[in-house]
Amino acid sequence: PYHIEMALDGWGYSVTAIVYRLLSFLPGSGYLIAVFLSACTVGAICVTQKTVAKYVPNVWLCFLIALASGFVMPFFIKAVQYSRYLGYQSGTIWHNSTYIVMKLFAAMTLMVYFSLAKRYAEKLTVKDWIVFAGLLVLTTATKTSFVLVFAPAAFLLLALDLYLKVPLRKVLLVALTVLPTMLVIMLQRTILFGEDTGNGITIDFAYAVYQTTGRPYLTMPLSLFFPLVILAANAWGVCKDTFLDLKKRDKTLKHREYITAWLMWVFAFLEYVFLTETGNRHRDGNFLWGYSFVVFVLFVVSMVYFLNNLKNSSFAPKAVRIVYGVTAGGVLGYHIFCGIFFFVRLLSGYTYFL
């Protein structure tokens, strides 16, 4: 992959470049790099399982959700787009090494954030601050994409916490965790967009989304078909519960994780649709990576909500839940099939272009 070649040639903006160069001095470095990336992939699944375990008590269901999240891909329809990857947006990416590593660290960051967001109003320790700030730095040093979609969403939720009467001092302390990350971003900006690079960022509506498909208005919803089905089924309940939480000024905010995921999607969508790079990076579509990670997050939270819907008698009558389970389960099953089929094709020698 391109990022590994650049690192071995002595250039890189990511902390992964350091790892690759260190491994290059060892015998069988190619295999060691492959093992490293495989470990990151498995690690992301393990972190996902640990995160989901807080919301789904059954250990096997947690494992299945985490495993499925590592393979789900867009709801492929050949008549809409010829490629199973290009033109769609997938949270499962096998060809971009920095994304693979970032996915692990970003999943760890979200796991800590979800835990912290529930309790920081009552208790925020020095260890909490250091761990969260450190994970933000590590994730951003791997790839900037995550913080660009996470930080705006987290900022809005911090502002909401002020309304929920979380002490201003606590809100500011959590907000300050991003300061070390800003130093990393400034360093990466110098490397990628310094005056001598000729690169920059500009507003170019829909340039990136039309690069690889003529029908993004179809491929984008198909990429999120299952999360959209779950959103349609839960939107009223989430809005009603959130309204009541705001009315009571309940600091825990019952659907905080779900709201966080969709807020991240809003910012990722705006960045992907409106922004593009200039210079020799103008065709790279680098604002896609943050969007791709959010697709992964939406599938995880949607699978959790789907399972909870099925066992919740107050969600709908039993007959309706059966129809809902078969329909949404079938959609999810095809997403998983598409991901496994794509992975097997890659192992068979096909490229991700097909």
PDB file of N, CA and C in Angstrom, residues 157-191:
ATOM      1  N   LEU A 157     -22.101  18.670  22.224  1.00  0.00           N
ATOM      2  CA  LEU A 157     -22.617  17.958  23.392  1.00  0.00           C
ATOM      3  C   LEU A 157     -22.117  18.583  24.694  1.00  0.00           C
ATOM      4  N   LEU A 158     -20.915  19.139  24.676  1.00  0.00           N
ATOM      5  CA  LEU A 158     -20.433  19.865  25.852  1.00  0.00           C
ATOM      6  C   LEU A 158     -21.277  21.117  26.089  1.00  0.00           C
ATOM      7  N   ALA A 159     -21.630  21.794  25.002  1.00  0.00           N
ATOM      8  CA  ALA A 159     -22.508  22.960  25.125  1.00  0.00           C
ATOM      9  C   ALA A 159     -23.868  22.542  25.681  1.00  0.00           C
ATOM     10  N   LEU A 160     -24.359  21.388  25.243  1.00  0.00           N
ATOM     11  CA  LEU A 160     -25.624  20.871  25.762  1.00  0.00           C
ATOM     12  C   LEU A 160     -25.499  20.532  27.254  1.00  0.00           C
ATOM     13  N   ASP A 161     -24.326  20.016  27.641  1.00  0.00           N
ATOM     14  CA  ASP A 161     -24.093  19.689  29.055  1.00  0.00           C
ATOM     15  C   ASP A 161     -24.172  20.937  29.932  1.00  0.00           C
ATOM     16  N   LEU A 162     -23.756  22.062  29.401  1.00  0.00           N
ATOM     17  CA  LEU A 162     -23.883  23.302  30.166  1.00  0.00           C
ATOM     18  C   LEU A 162     -25.350  23.595  30.450  1.00  0.00           C
ATOM     19  N   TYR A 163     -26.191  23.367  29.452  1.00  0.00           N
ATOM     20  CA  TYR A 163     -27.628  23.558  29.654  1.00  0.00           C
ATOM     21  C   TYR A 163     -28.156  22.574  30.693  1.00  0.00           C
ATOM     22  N   LEU A 164     -27.574  21.371  30.722  1.00  0.00           N
ATOM     23  CA  LEU A 164     -27.996  20.354  31.685  1.00  0.00           C
ATOM     24  C   LEU A 164     -27.382  20.585  33.065  1.00  0.00           C
ATOM     25  N   LYS A 165     -26.779  21.738  33.223  1.00  0.00           N
ATOM     26  CA  LYS A 165     -26.223  22.191  34.502  1.00  0.00           C
ATOM     27  C   LYS A 165     -25.003  21.392  34.973  1.00  0.00           C
ATOM     28  N   VAL A 166     -24.214  20.915  33.999  1.00  0.00           N
ATOM     29  CA  VAL A 166     -22.898  20.385  34.352  1.00  0.00           C
ATOM     30  C   VAL A 166     -22.019  21.584  34.699  1.00  0.00           C
ATOM     31  N   PRO A 167     -21.265  21.534  35.782  1.00  0.00           N
ATOM     32  CA  PRO A 167     -20.436  22.682  36.171  1.00  0.00           C
ATOM     33  C   PRO A 167     -19.508  23.145  35.046  1.00  0.00           C
ATOM     34  N   LEU A 168     -19.430  24.450  34.854  1.00  0.00           N
ATOM     35  CA  LEU A 168     -18.598  25.018  33.791  1.00  0.00           C
ATOM     36  C   LEU A 168     -17.155  24.542  33.890  1.00  0.00           C
ATOM     37  N   ARG A 169     -16.645  24.428  35.104  1.00  0.00           N
ATOM     38  CA  ARG A 169     -15.251  23.994  35.298  1.00  0.00           C
ATOM     39  C   ARG A 169     -15.028  22.596  34.717  1.00  0.00           C
ATOM     40  N   LYS A 170     -15.985  21.709  34.934  1.00  0.00           N
ATOM     41  CA  LYS A 170     -15.867  20.348  34.405  1.00  0.00           C
ATOM     42  C   LYS A 170     -15.915  20.347  32.873  1.00  0.00           C
ATOM     43  N   VAL A 171     -16.830  21.141  32.319  1.00  0.00           N
ATOM     44  CA  VAL A 171     -16.943  21.225  30.861  1.00  0.00           C
ATOM     45  C   VAL A 171     -15.650  21.745  30.250  1.00  0.00           C
ATOM     46  N   LEU A 172     -15.076  22.788  30.842  1.00  0.00           N
ATOM     47  CA  LEU A 172     -13.825  23.353  30.326  1.00  0.00           C
ATOM     48  C   LEU A 172     -12.677  22.360  30.432  1.00  0.00           C
ATOM     49  N   LEU A 173     -12.629  21.615  31.523  1.00  0.00           N
ATOM     50  CA  LEU A 173     -11.561  20.622  31.691  1.00  0.00           C
ATOM     51  C   LEU A 173     -11.617  19.559  30.598  1.00  0.00           C
ATOM     52  N   VAL A 174     -12.821  19.087  30.285  1.00  0.00           N
ATOM     53  CA  VAL A 174     -12.962  18.099  29.214  1.00  0.00           C
ATOM     54  C   VAL A 174     -12.609  18.724  27.861  1.00  0.00           C
ATOM     55  N   ALA A 175     -13.050  19.965  27.642  1.00  0.00           N
ATOM     56  CA  ALA A 175     -12.750  20.649  26.375  1.00  0.00           C
ATOM     57  C   ALA A 175     -11.253  20.822  26.182  1.00  0.00           C
ATOM     58  N   LEU A 176     -10.523  21.025  27.265  1.00  0.00           N
ATOM     59  CA  LEU A 176      -9.078  21.245  27.182  1.00  0.00           C
ATOM     60  C   LEU A 176      -8.297  19.995  26.792  1.00  0.00           C
ATOM     61  N   THR A 177      -8.950  18.830  26.810  1.00  0.00           N
ATOM     62  CA  THR A 177      -8.247  17.609  26.399  1.00  0.00           C
ATOM     63  C   THR A 177      -7.818  17.667  24.937  1.00  0.00           C
ATOM     64  N   VAL A 178      -8.436  18.561  24.169  1.00  0.00           N
ATOM     65  CA  VAL A 178      -8.108  18.649  22.743  1.00  0.00           C
ATOM     66  C   VAL A 178      -6.857  19.481  22.487  1.00  0.00           C
ATOM     67  N   LEU A 179      -6.370  20.233  23.475  1.00  0.00           N
ATOM     68  CA  LEU A 179      -5.215  21.111  23.258  1.00  0.00           C
ATOM     69  C   LEU A 179      -3.961  20.359  22.800  1.00  0.00           C
ATOM     70  N   PRO A 180      -3.558  19.261  23.452  1.00  0.00           N
ATOM     71  CA  PRO A 180      -2.382  18.539  22.945  1.00  0.00           C
ATOM     72  C   PRO A 180      -2.575  18.060  21.508  1.00  0.00           C
ATOM     73  N   THR A 181      -3.812  17.694  21.172  1.00  0.00           N
ATOM     74  CA  THR A 181      -4.107  17.239  19.808  1.00  0.00           C
ATOM     75  C   THR A 181      -3.912  18.360  18.793  1.00  0.00           C
ATOM     76  N   MET A 182      -4.204  19.596  19.193  1.00  0.00           N
ATOM     77  CA  MET A 182      -4.021  20.727  18.291  1.00  0.00           C
ATOM     78  C   MET A 182      -2.563  20.870  17.873  1.00  0.00           C
ATOM     79  N   LEU A 183      -1.648  20.561  18.768  1.00  0.00           N
ATOM     80  CA  LEU A 183      -0.216  20.619  18.428  1.00  0.00           C
ATOM     81  C   LEU A 183       0.117  19.591  17.351  1.00  0.00           C
ATOM     82  N   VAL A 184      -0.484  18.400  17.461  1.00  0.00           N
ATOM     83  CA  VAL A 184      -0.266  17.364  16.449  1.00  0.00           C
ATOM     84  C   VAL A 184      -0.828  17.812  15.104  1.00  0.00           C
ATOM     85  N   ILE A 185      -2.012  18.404  15.129  1.00  0.00           N
ATOM     86  CA  ILE A 185      -2.643  18.870  13.885  1.00  0.00           C
ATOM     87  C   ILE A 185      -1.782  19.938  13.210  1.00  0.00           C
ATOM     88  N   MET A 186      -1.223  20.849  13.993  1.00  0.00           N
ATOM     89  CA  MET A 186      -0.382  21.902  13.413  1.00  0.00           C
ATOM     90  C   MET A 186       0.873  21.319  12.771  1.00  0.00           C
ATOM     91  N   LEU A 187       1.446  20.295  13.405  1.00  0.00           N
ATOM     92  CA  LEU A 187       2.616  19.629  12.818  1.00  0.00           C
ATOM     93  C   LEU A 187       2.240  18.939  11.515  1.00  0.00           C
ATOM     94  N   GLN A 188       1.119  18.225  11.513  1.00  0.00           N
ATOM     95  CA  GLN A 188       0.681  17.542  10.297  1.00  0.00           C
ATOM     96  C   GLN A 188       0.331  18.546   9.195  1.00  0.00           C
ATOM     97  N   ARG A 189      -0.229  19.679   9.583  1.00  0.00           N
ATOM     98  CA  ARG A 189      -0.556  20.711   8.599  1.00  0.00           C
ATOM     99  C   ARG A 189       0.707  21.212   7.918  1.00  0.00           C
ATOM    100  N   THR A 190       1.776  21.379   8.682  1.00  0.00           N
ATOM    101  CA  THR A 190       3.045  21.835   8.099  1.00  0.00           C
ATOM    102  C   THR A 190       3.582  20.824   7.094  1.00  0.00           C
ATOM    103  N   ILE A 191       3.457  19.531   7.444  1.00  0.00           N
ATOM    104  CA  ILE A 191       3.970  18.482   6.565  1.00  0.00           C
ATOM    105  C   ILE A 191       3.137  18.353   5.294  1.00  0.00           C
TER     106      ILE A 191
END
